[in-house]
């Protein structure tokens, strides 16, 4: 199984938060546990700062040639509505790149990216339902969906989030980071149970207990202005649900002696305006200047040192998909208490360590209780050490892999069932085949080929002829085949088990271009170059602009410029002979049949190594030679 991991969650602004840490750790776990599976990475060239570090992180796990970078049409952040065209085109571009990698499964480590930076993640925007079904998205939470008045008041926020939810619903598989998040998705999105799998989460091995020597401890305290006992919170970002203001209020409500002996440290990247809001709130609560310490962004190494120095870690969030900082703090040996809501009890795993996060007095009471009870401290510390061991990135990665394997197997089984139905029909009948081709007496070799092919196909299909010609000359054995006009077929195409198009480079096939766009089917490509028919129909006015559009879509600006610059027939002929202009037909085909391997070589040279992955070579049929004596043969 080929698994392509979208790593933008570890590239974007999320890399400074728990989501980024989760994205990287899970991807590394999948790479470590992939076994016979083939892992590829997809990164965004518009977010270059993290790419070198990501390449180093996966060195030895993923070969360099499987680390791919796509280029988005930056800038495209969702907070600026004027950039929406950039974002929408970048979504199509990214999904096109994914399709070219031919994944069995795509793992999106973070879907809700791109509001404040140039990340671009979507599912099903390219119109490839099969690719969407093969996409697994890590689900952290649905907090904005459940609290729209708080998070989605601005039109840009609402539009951005609604697009993400639409993508989430199109994904074939959701990998929830907690049991709580799974239940939340099943209820809020009304999804079938098998589409949402809980894989849990874990922490990096760097989060371990340890002691700081006196010199390092003194330096750390001096860096952050710590001169008393330190109470700590690492919210991983700033928004209302993190409840930082509630914790500040709770700190102000501690008994005077307890409060006087401690400082409250918030370790997180917080913008200057948000920092000013928290400082003003602390002042309103009566806190002195050094009672609240805002560190700004801290590295993982510094965060671990702070965990090890904290007298108490408090996690007062009002809603979490998991609550990774609480687990990291426990793993480093910190005393941890937290809210009794959402997934947090699942993480902390100890009832006596929980409080009502909506009540600052309740938070203060629990803080004071723990700080004043050495026996309780000993219990919580011992419990935290054991609780942290219950979570493993390898276990989460293995769960993700098993879920993706099951999804891929289910899709393969469904494809087999559909293919079998299309070949043998249902209820024992032959499958119904729409045969779209010119037929005799049209003056094209493809008409003769089709007439020779039809008798063999009638043994396997109930065939109906789709014709753009007034009359047909067929042998008596084929005369009874039903005949449908192009207009009739366009209205009734859904009723067929298979559609077979015979495509060539002449006006006998003009009607097929529009039909194929609306009703994909198997294409027998008799001519690799389709430029002559498109140029002819553009010049006659039958398909206005068709050739120039095909030049641009298949071959880019240079080809279009070449086509536009030709003012005489000889120049146009040269362009027609140089550019195949067949990409739209190849993309619309469910499979492609050609008559020689040379056609596949041409496809690879024009469109890349994977271009002919769903092509089959079926040589042109030949009638067997007649057995004759040599004299008769000479005669």
mmCIF file of N, CA and C in Angstrom, residues 108-211:
data_model
loop_
_atom_site.group_PDB
_atom_site.id
_atom_site.type_symbol
_atom_site.label_atom_id
_atom_site.label_comp_id
_atom_site.label_asym_id
_atom_site.label_seq_id
_atom_site.Cartn_x
_atom_site.Cartn_y
_atom_site.Cartn_z
ATOM 1 N N UNK A 108 -3.875 12.906 6.017
ATOM 2 C CA UNK A 108 -3.814 14.352 6.270
ATOM 3 C C UNK A 108 -3.650 14.542 7.770
ATOM 4 N N UNK A 109 -2.494 15.029 8.191
ATOM 5 C CA UNK A 109 -2.217 15.149 9.623
ATOM 6 C C UNK A 109 -2.938 16.317 10.260
ATOM 7 N N UNK A 110 -3.330 17.323 9.475
ATOM 8 C CA UNK A 110 -4.092 18.452 10.021
ATOM 9 C C UNK A 110 -4.850 19.119 8.888
ATOM 10 N N UNK A 111 -6.177 18.988 8.904
ATOM 11 C CA UNK A 111 -7.018 19.542 7.841
ATOM 12 C C UNK A 111 -7.283 21.029 8.040
ATOM 13 N N UNK A 112 -7.446 21.458 9.282
ATOM 14 C CA UNK A 112 -7.855 22.831 9.567
ATOM 15 C C UNK A 112 -6.637 23.745 9.591
ATOM 16 N N UNK A 113 -6.041 23.909 8.429
ATOM 17 C CA UNK A 113 -4.866 24.756 8.247
ATOM 18 C C UNK A 113 -5.161 25.784 7.170
ATOM 19 N N UNK A 114 -4.443 26.913 7.203
ATOM 20 C CA UNK A 114 -4.502 27.866 6.114
ATOM 21 C C UNK A 114 -5.331 29.106 6.357
ATOM 22 N N UNK A 115 -5.760 29.347 7.598
ATOM 23 C CA UNK A 115 -6.501 30.580 7.855
ATOM 24 C C UNK A 115 -5.553 31.759 8.054
ATOM 25 N N UNK A 116 -4.434 31.529 8.731
ATOM 26 C CA UNK A 116 -3.506 32.629 9.024
ATOM 27 C C UNK A 116 -2.190 32.514 8.262
ATOM 28 N N UNK A 117 -2.012 31.441 7.491
ATOM 29 C CA UNK A 117 -0.772 31.276 6.744
ATOM 30 C C UNK A 117 -1.071 30.640 5.396
ATOM 31 N N UNK A 118 -0.035 30.191 4.698
ATOM 32 C CA UNK A 118 -0.191 29.717 3.317
ATOM 33 C C UNK A 118 -0.324 28.200 3.201
ATOM 34 N N UNK A 119 -0.788 27.560 4.261
ATOM 35 C CA UNK A 119 -1.113 26.130 4.160
ATOM 36 C C UNK A 119 -2.360 25.976 3.296
ATOM 37 N N UNK A 120 -2.462 24.852 2.601
ATOM 38 C CA UNK A 120 -3.634 24.596 1.754
ATOM 39 C C UNK A 120 -3.962 23.104 1.823
ATOM 40 N N UNK A 121 -5.112 22.782 2.418
ATOM 41 C CA UNK A 121 -5.525 21.395 2.592
ATOM 42 C C UNK A 121 -7.012 21.283 2.283
ATOM 43 N N UNK A 122 -7.373 20.309 1.472
ATOM 44 C CA UNK A 122 -8.781 20.089 1.143
ATOM 45 C C UNK A 122 -8.963 18.615 0.796
ATOM 46 N N UNK A 123 -10.219 18.194 0.742
ATOM 47 C CA UNK A 123 -10.561 16.829 0.333
ATOM 48 C C UNK A 123 -11.715 16.913 -0.658
ATOM 49 N N UNK A 124 -11.546 16.290 -1.814
ATOM 50 C CA UNK A 124 -12.635 16.199 -2.772
ATOM 51 C C UNK A 124 -12.877 17.424 -3.617
ATOM 52 N N UNK A 125 -11.971 18.406 -3.611
ATOM 53 C CA UNK A 125 -12.156 19.607 -4.428
ATOM 54 C C UNK A 125 -11.831 19.343 -5.899
ATOM 55 N N UNK A 126 -11.005 18.357 -6.165
ATOM 56 C CA UNK A 126 -10.559 18.068 -7.527
ATOM 57 C C UNK A 126 -11.596 17.248 -8.297
ATOM 58 N N UNK A 127 -12.665 16.867 -7.612
ATOM 59 C CA UNK A 127 -13.696 16.072 -8.252
ATOM 60 C C UNK A 127 -13.367 14.603 -8.359
ATOM 61 N N UNK A 128 -12.314 14.170 -7.657
ATOM 62 C CA UNK A 128 -11.896 12.767 -7.687
ATOM 63 C C UNK A 128 -12.473 12.067 -6.461
ATOM 64 N N UNK A 129 -13.657 11.462 -6.621
ATOM 65 C CA UNK A 129 -14.317 10.823 -5.486
ATOM 66 C C UNK A 129 -13.486 9.667 -4.946
ATOM 67 N N UNK A 130 -12.783 8.964 -5.830
ATOM 68 C CA UNK A 130 -11.965 7.837 -5.382
ATOM 69 C C UNK A 130 -10.829 8.319 -4.488
ATOM 70 N N UNK A 131 -10.205 9.453 -4.842
ATOM 71 C CA UNK A 131 -9.130 9.999 -4.021
ATOM 72 C C UNK A 131 -9.666 10.441 -2.666
ATOM 73 N N UNK A 132 -10.839 11.055 -2.643
ATOM 74 C CA UNK A 132 -11.446 11.464 -1.372
ATOM 75 C C UNK A 132 -11.721 10.248 -0.495
ATOM 76 N N UNK A 133 -12.225 9.173 -1.088
ATOM 77 C CA UNK A 133 -12.513 7.967 -0.311
ATOM 78 C C UNK A 133 -11.245 7.344 0.247
ATOM 79 N N UNK A 134 -10.102 7.579 -0.415
ATOM 80 C CA UNK A 134 -8.834 7.030 0.042
ATOM 81 C C UNK A 134 -8.095 7.992 0.980
ATOM 82 N N UNK A 135 -8.775 9.035 1.433
ATOM 83 C CA UNK A 135 -8.145 10.032 2.294
ATOM 84 C C UNK A 135 -8.555 9.819 3.743
ATOM 85 N N UNK A 136 -7.556 9.738 4.626
ATOM 86 C CA UNK A 136 -7.784 9.650 6.077
ATOM 87 C C UNK A 136 -7.348 10.967 6.697
ATOM 88 N N UNK A 137 -8.201 11.572 7.500
ATOM 89 C CA UNK A 137 -7.936 12.866 8.123
ATOM 90 C C UNK A 137 -7.861 12.684 9.636
ATOM 91 N N UNK A 138 -6.803 13.205 10.241
ATOM 92 C CA UNK A 138 -6.714 13.199 11.702
ATOM 93 C C UNK A 138 -7.705 14.240 12.233
ATOM 94 N N UNK A 139 -8.587 13.805 13.127
ATOM 95 C CA UNK A 139 -9.603 14.682 13.712
ATOM 96 C C UNK A 139 -9.209 15.029 15.140
ATOM 97 N N UNK A 140 -8.962 16.317 15.372
ATOM 98 C CA UNK A 140 -8.587 16.771 16.714
ATOM 99 C C UNK A 140 -9.827 17.132 17.528
ATOM 100 N N UNK A 141 -10.682 17.960 16.966
ATOM 101 C CA UNK A 141 -11.912 18.350 17.660
ATOM 102 C C UNK A 141 -12.816 19.062 16.667
ATOM 103 N N UNK A 142 -14.045 19.363 17.120
ATOM 104 C CA UNK A 142 -15.016 20.113 16.327
ATOM 105 C C UNK A 142 -15.484 21.329 17.116
ATOM 106 N N UNK A 143 -14.580 21.941 17.845
ATOM 107 C CA UNK A 143 -14.940 23.006 18.783
ATOM 108 C C UNK A 143 -15.643 24.179 18.094
ATOM 109 N N UNK A 144 -15.125 24.717 16.983
ATOM 110 C CA UNK A 144 -15.851 25.829 16.349
ATOM 111 C C UNK A 144 -17.233 25.436 15.837
ATOM 112 N N UNK A 145 -17.366 24.214 15.332
ATOM 113 C CA UNK A 145 -18.672 23.752 14.845
ATOM 114 C C UNK A 145 -19.694 23.739 15.970
ATOM 115 N N UNK A 146 -19.270 23.340 17.159
ATOM 116 C CA UNK A 146 -20.170 23.235 18.301
ATOM 117 C C UNK A 146 -20.346 24.556 19.039
ATOM 118 N N UNK A 147 -19.473 25.529 18.755
ATOM 119 C CA UNK A 147 -19.543 26.838 19.412
ATOM 120 C C UNK A 147 -19.439 27.960 18.379
ATOM 121 N N UNK A 148 -20.360 28.011 17.414
ATOM 122 C CA UNK A 148 -20.216 28.969 16.309
ATOM 123 C C UNK A 148 -20.286 30.426 16.757
ATOM 124 N N UNK A 149 -21.082 30.720 17.800
ATOM 125 C CA UNK A 149 -21.190 32.108 18.239
ATOM 126 C C UNK A 149 -19.868 32.628 18.777
ATOM 127 N N UNK A 150 -19.066 31.739 19.282
ATOM 128 C CA UNK A 150 -17.793 32.143 19.867
ATOM 129 C C UNK A 150 -16.667 32.204 18.850
ATOM 130 N N UNK A 151 -16.697 31.283 17.863
ATOM 131 C CA UNK A 151 -15.558 31.140 16.965
ATOM 132 C C UNK A 151 -15.829 31.555 15.516
ATOM 133 N N UNK A 152 -17.089 31.641 15.098
ATOM 134 C CA UNK A 152 -17.378 31.827 13.678
ATOM 135 C C UNK A 152 -18.229 33.065 13.411
ATOM 136 N N UNK A 153 -18.000 34.119 14.159
ATOM 137 C CA UNK A 153 -18.794 35.325 13.964
ATOM 138 C C UNK A 153 -18.369 36.104 12.722
ATOM 139 N N UNK A 154 -17.082 36.066 12.384
ATOM 140 C CA UNK A 154 -16.600 36.793 11.222
ATOM 141 C C UNK A 154 -16.872 35.988 9.939
ATOM 142 N N UNK A 155 -17.356 36.643 8.890
ATOM 143 C CA UNK A 155 -17.660 35.913 7.640
ATOM 144 C C UNK A 155 -16.482 35.110 7.107
ATOM 145 N N UNK A 156 -15.261 35.675 7.171
ATOM 146 C CA UNK A 156 -14.099 34.946 6.652
ATOM 147 C C UNK A 156 -13.852 33.677 7.449
ATOM 148 N N UNK A 157 -14.003 33.761 8.776
ATOM 149 C CA UNK A 157 -13.829 32.573 9.613
ATOM 150 C C UNK A 157 -14.881 31.524 9.294
ATOM 151 N N UNK A 158 -16.129 31.986 9.145
ATOM 152 C CA UNK A 158 -17.227 31.058 8.893
ATOM 153 C C UNK A 158 -17.059 30.365 7.538
ATOM 154 N N UNK A 159 -16.708 31.133 6.509
ATOM 155 C CA UNK A 159 -16.523 30.551 5.180
ATOM 156 C C UNK A 159 -15.384 29.533 5.194
ATOM 157 N N UNK A 160 -14.266 29.916 5.822
ATOM 158 C CA UNK A 160 -13.110 29.016 5.922
ATOM 159 C C UNK A 160 -13.498 27.714 6.617
ATOM 160 N N UNK A 161 -14.176 27.831 7.762
ATOM 161 C CA UNK A 161 -14.477 26.632 8.555
ATOM 162 C C UNK A 161 -15.517 25.747 7.865
ATOM 163 N N UNK A 162 -16.493 26.363 7.230
ATOM 164 C CA UNK A 162 -17.507 25.561 6.536
ATOM 165 C C UNK A 162 -16.882 24.767 5.392
ATOM 166 N N UNK A 163 -15.906 25.363 4.717
ATOM 167 C CA UNK A 163 -15.201 24.630 3.658
ATOM 168 C C UNK A 163 -14.458 23.430 4.238
ATOM 169 N N UNK A 164 -13.842 23.623 5.400
ATOM 170 C CA UNK A 164 -13.112 22.530 6.034
ATOM 171 C C UNK A 164 -14.058 21.410 6.459
ATOM 172 N N UNK A 165 -15.201 21.763 7.001
ATOM 173 C CA UNK A 165 -16.172 20.739 7.406
ATOM 174 C C UNK A 165 -16.667 19.968 6.188
ATOM 175 N N UNK A 166 -16.881 20.672 5.077
ATOM 176 C CA UNK A 166 -17.286 19.973 3.851
ATOM 177 C C UNK A 166 -16.212 18.982 3.416
ATOM 178 N N UNK A 167 -14.949 19.383 3.498
ATOM 179 C CA UNK A 167 -13.851 18.463 3.177
ATOM 180 C C UNK A 167 -13.838 17.289 4.147
ATOM 181 N N UNK A 168 -14.039 17.573 5.413
ATOM 182 C CA UNK A 168 -14.026 16.519 6.430
ATOM 183 C C UNK A 168 -15.083 15.467 6.127
ATOM 184 N N UNK A 169 -16.263 15.907 5.718
ATOM 185 C CA UNK A 169 -17.341 14.964 5.420
ATOM 186 C C UNK A 169 -17.050 14.138 4.168
ATOM 187 N N UNK A 170 -16.261 14.709 3.247
ATOM 188 C CA UNK A 170 -15.933 13.958 2.017
ATOM 189 C C UNK A 170 -14.834 12.926 2.230
ATOM 190 N N UNK A 171 -14.053 13.067 3.297
ATOM 191 C CA UNK A 171 -12.967 12.112 3.552
ATOM 192 C C UNK A 171 -13.530 10.729 3.847
ATOM 193 N N UNK A 172 -12.853 9.717 3.341
ATOM 194 C CA UNK A 172 -13.332 8.350 3.550
ATOM 195 C C UNK A 172 -13.160 7.852 4.964
ATOM 196 N N UNK A 173 -12.182 8.418 5.700
ATOM 197 C CA UNK A 173 -11.851 7.904 7.028
ATOM 198 C C UNK A 173 -11.408 9.051 7.923
ATOM 199 N N UNK A 174 -11.909 9.085 9.152
ATOM 200 C CA UNK A 174 -11.461 10.042 10.151
ATOM 201 C C UNK A 174 -10.742 9.281 11.266
ATOM 202 N N UNK A 175 -9.584 9.789 11.658
ATOM 203 C CA UNK A 175 -8.785 9.185 12.725
ATOM 204 C C UNK A 175 -8.841 10.117 13.928
ATOM 205 N N UNK A 176 -9.693 9.808 14.894
ATOM 206 C CA UNK A 176 -9.917 10.678 16.039
ATOM 207 C C UNK A 176 -8.811 10.491 17.070
ATOM 208 N N UNK A 177 -8.386 11.603 17.686
ATOM 209 C CA UNK A 177 -7.265 11.528 18.622
ATOM 210 C C UNK A 177 -7.695 11.102 20.018
ATOM 211 N N UNK A 178 -8.994 10.934 20.231
ATOM 212 C CA UNK A 178 -9.478 10.452 21.532
ATOM 213 C C UNK A 178 -10.834 9.803 21.340
ATOM 214 N N UNK A 179 -11.257 9.009 22.313
ATOM 215 C CA UNK A 179 -12.602 8.437 22.266
ATOM 216 C C UNK A 179 -13.648 9.543 22.272
ATOM 217 N N UNK A 180 -13.364 10.604 23.031
ATOM 218 C CA UNK A 180 -14.311 11.723 23.097
ATOM 219 C C UNK A 180 -14.467 12.378 21.728
ATOM 220 N N UNK A 181 -13.362 12.619 21.027
ATOM 221 C CA UNK A 181 -13.432 13.234 19.700
ATOM 222 C C UNK A 181 -14.185 12.348 18.715
ATOM 223 N N UNK A 182 -14.019 11.044 18.846
ATOM 224 C CA UNK A 182 -14.745 10.126 17.965
ATOM 225 C C UNK A 182 -16.250 10.255 18.179
ATOM 226 N N UNK A 183 -16.686 10.215 19.431
ATOM 227 C CA UNK A 183 -18.118 10.336 19.723
ATOM 228 C C UNK A 183 -18.650 11.692 19.265
ATOM 229 N N UNK A 184 -17.852 12.729 19.439
ATOM 230 C CA UNK A 184 -18.238 14.058 19.009
ATOM 231 C C UNK A 184 -18.481 14.087 17.504
ATOM 232 N N UNK A 185 -17.610 13.439 16.744
ATOM 233 C CA UNK A 185 -17.757 13.409 15.286
ATOM 234 C C UNK A 185 -18.978 12.604 14.867
ATOM 235 N N UNK A 186 -19.188 11.461 15.502
ATOM 236 C CA UNK A 186 -20.344 10.627 15.153
ATOM 237 C C UNK A 186 -21.648 11.371 15.387
ATOM 238 N N UNK A 187 -21.708 12.134 16.459
ATOM 239 C CA UNK A 187 -22.941 12.848 16.784
ATOM 240 C C UNK A 187 -23.096 14.116 15.942
ATOM 241 N N UNK A 188 -22.040 14.906 15.846
ATOM 242 C CA UNK A 188 -22.153 16.205 15.178
ATOM 243 C C UNK A 188 -22.214 16.090 13.660
ATOM 244 N N UNK A 189 -21.535 15.096 13.095
ATOM 245 C CA UNK A 189 -21.470 14.949 11.641
ATOM 246 C C UNK A 189 -22.373 13.852 11.114
ATOM 247 N N UNK A 190 -22.981 13.084 12.034
ATOM 248 C CA UNK A 190 -23.890 11.993 11.660
ATOM 249 C C UNK A 190 -23.231 11.018 10.682
ATOM 250 N N UNK A 191 -22.021 10.572 11.035
ATOM 251 C CA UNK A 191 -21.268 9.665 10.176
ATOM 252 C C UNK A 191 -21.464 8.217 10.620
ATOM 253 N N UNK A 192 -21.344 7.267 9.700
ATOM 254 C CA UNK A 192 -21.372 5.854 10.099
ATOM 255 C C UNK A 192 -20.208 5.540 11.027
ATOM 256 N N UNK A 193 -20.432 4.644 11.968
ATOM 257 C CA UNK A 193 -19.429 4.340 12.993
ATOM 258 C C UNK A 193 -18.117 3.861 12.386
ATOM 259 N N UNK A 194 -18.187 3.124 11.278
ATOM 260 C CA UNK A 194 -16.961 2.558 10.709
ATOM 261 C C UNK A 194 -16.077 3.622 10.055
ATOM 262 N N UNK A 195 -16.605 4.818 9.831
ATOM 263 C CA UNK A 195 -15.803 5.860 9.189
ATOM 264 C C UNK A 195 -14.973 6.667 10.176
ATOM 265 N N UNK A 196 -15.168 6.465 11.471
ATOM 266 C CA UNK A 196 -14.415 7.224 12.472
ATOM 267 C C UNK A 196 -13.754 6.241 13.434
ATOM 268 N N UNK A 197 -12.445 6.261 13.491
ATOM 269 C CA UNK A 197 -11.666 5.328 14.316
ATOM 270 C C UNK A 197 -10.825 6.133 15.301
ATOM 271 N N UNK A 198 -10.895 5.773 16.583
ATOM 272 C CA UNK A 198 -10.067 6.441 17.599
ATOM 273 C C UNK A 198 -8.681 5.809 17.616
ATOM 274 N N UNK A 199 -7.654 6.638 17.462
ATOM 275 C CA UNK A 199 -6.280 6.117 17.468
ATOM 276 C C UNK A 199 -5.480 6.633 18.660
ATOM 277 N N UNK A 200 -6.098 7.510 19.471
ATOM 278 C CA UNK A 200 -5.459 8.087 20.654
ATOM 279 C C UNK A 200 -4.261 8.946 20.258
ATOM 280 N N UNK A 201 -3.399 9.207 21.199
ATOM 281 C CA UNK A 201 -2.222 10.025 20.954
ATOM 282 C C UNK A 201 -1.146 9.629 21.951
ATOM 283 N N UNK A 202 -0.048 10.325 21.925
ATOM 284 C CA UNK A 202 1.063 9.992 22.813
ATOM 285 C C UNK A 202 1.970 11.200 22.896
ATOM 286 N N UNK A 203 3.145 11.017 23.444
ATOM 287 C CA UNK A 203 4.105 12.098 23.584
ATOM 288 C C UNK A 203 5.463 11.624 23.111
ATOM 289 N N UNK A 204 6.299 12.583 22.785
ATOM 290 C CA UNK A 204 7.646 12.265 22.333
ATOM 291 C C UNK A 204 8.470 11.703 23.484
ATOM 292 N N UNK A 205 9.431 10.858 23.132
ATOM 293 C CA UNK A 205 10.289 10.244 24.156
ATOM 294 C C UNK A 205 11.109 11.272 24.929
ATOM 295 N N UNK A 206 11.220 12.485 24.381
ATOM 296 C CA UNK A 206 11.999 13.500 25.090
ATOM 297 C C UNK A 206 11.330 13.934 26.394
ATOM 298 N N UNK A 207 10.027 13.700 26.503
ATOM 299 C CA UNK A 207 9.307 14.094 27.718
ATOM 300 C C UNK A 207 9.492 13.003 28.774
ATOM 301 N N UNK A 208 10.483 13.193 29.610
ATOM 302 C CA UNK A 208 10.875 12.215 30.631
ATOM 303 C C UNK A 208 11.124 12.939 31.952
ATOM 304 N N UNK A 209 10.996 12.217 33.083
ATOM 305 C CA UNK A 209 11.349 12.832 34.369
ATOM 306 C C UNK A 209 12.849 13.138 34.406
ATOM 307 N N UNK A 210 13.210 14.065 35.227
ATOM 308 C CA UNK A 210 14.620 14.393 35.367
ATOM 309 C C UNK A 210 14.812 15.532 36.345
ATOM 310 N N UNK A 211 16.022 15.663 36.822
ATOM 311 C CA UNK A 211 16.360 16.731 37.770
ATOM 312 C C UNK A 211 17.272 17.738 37.096
#
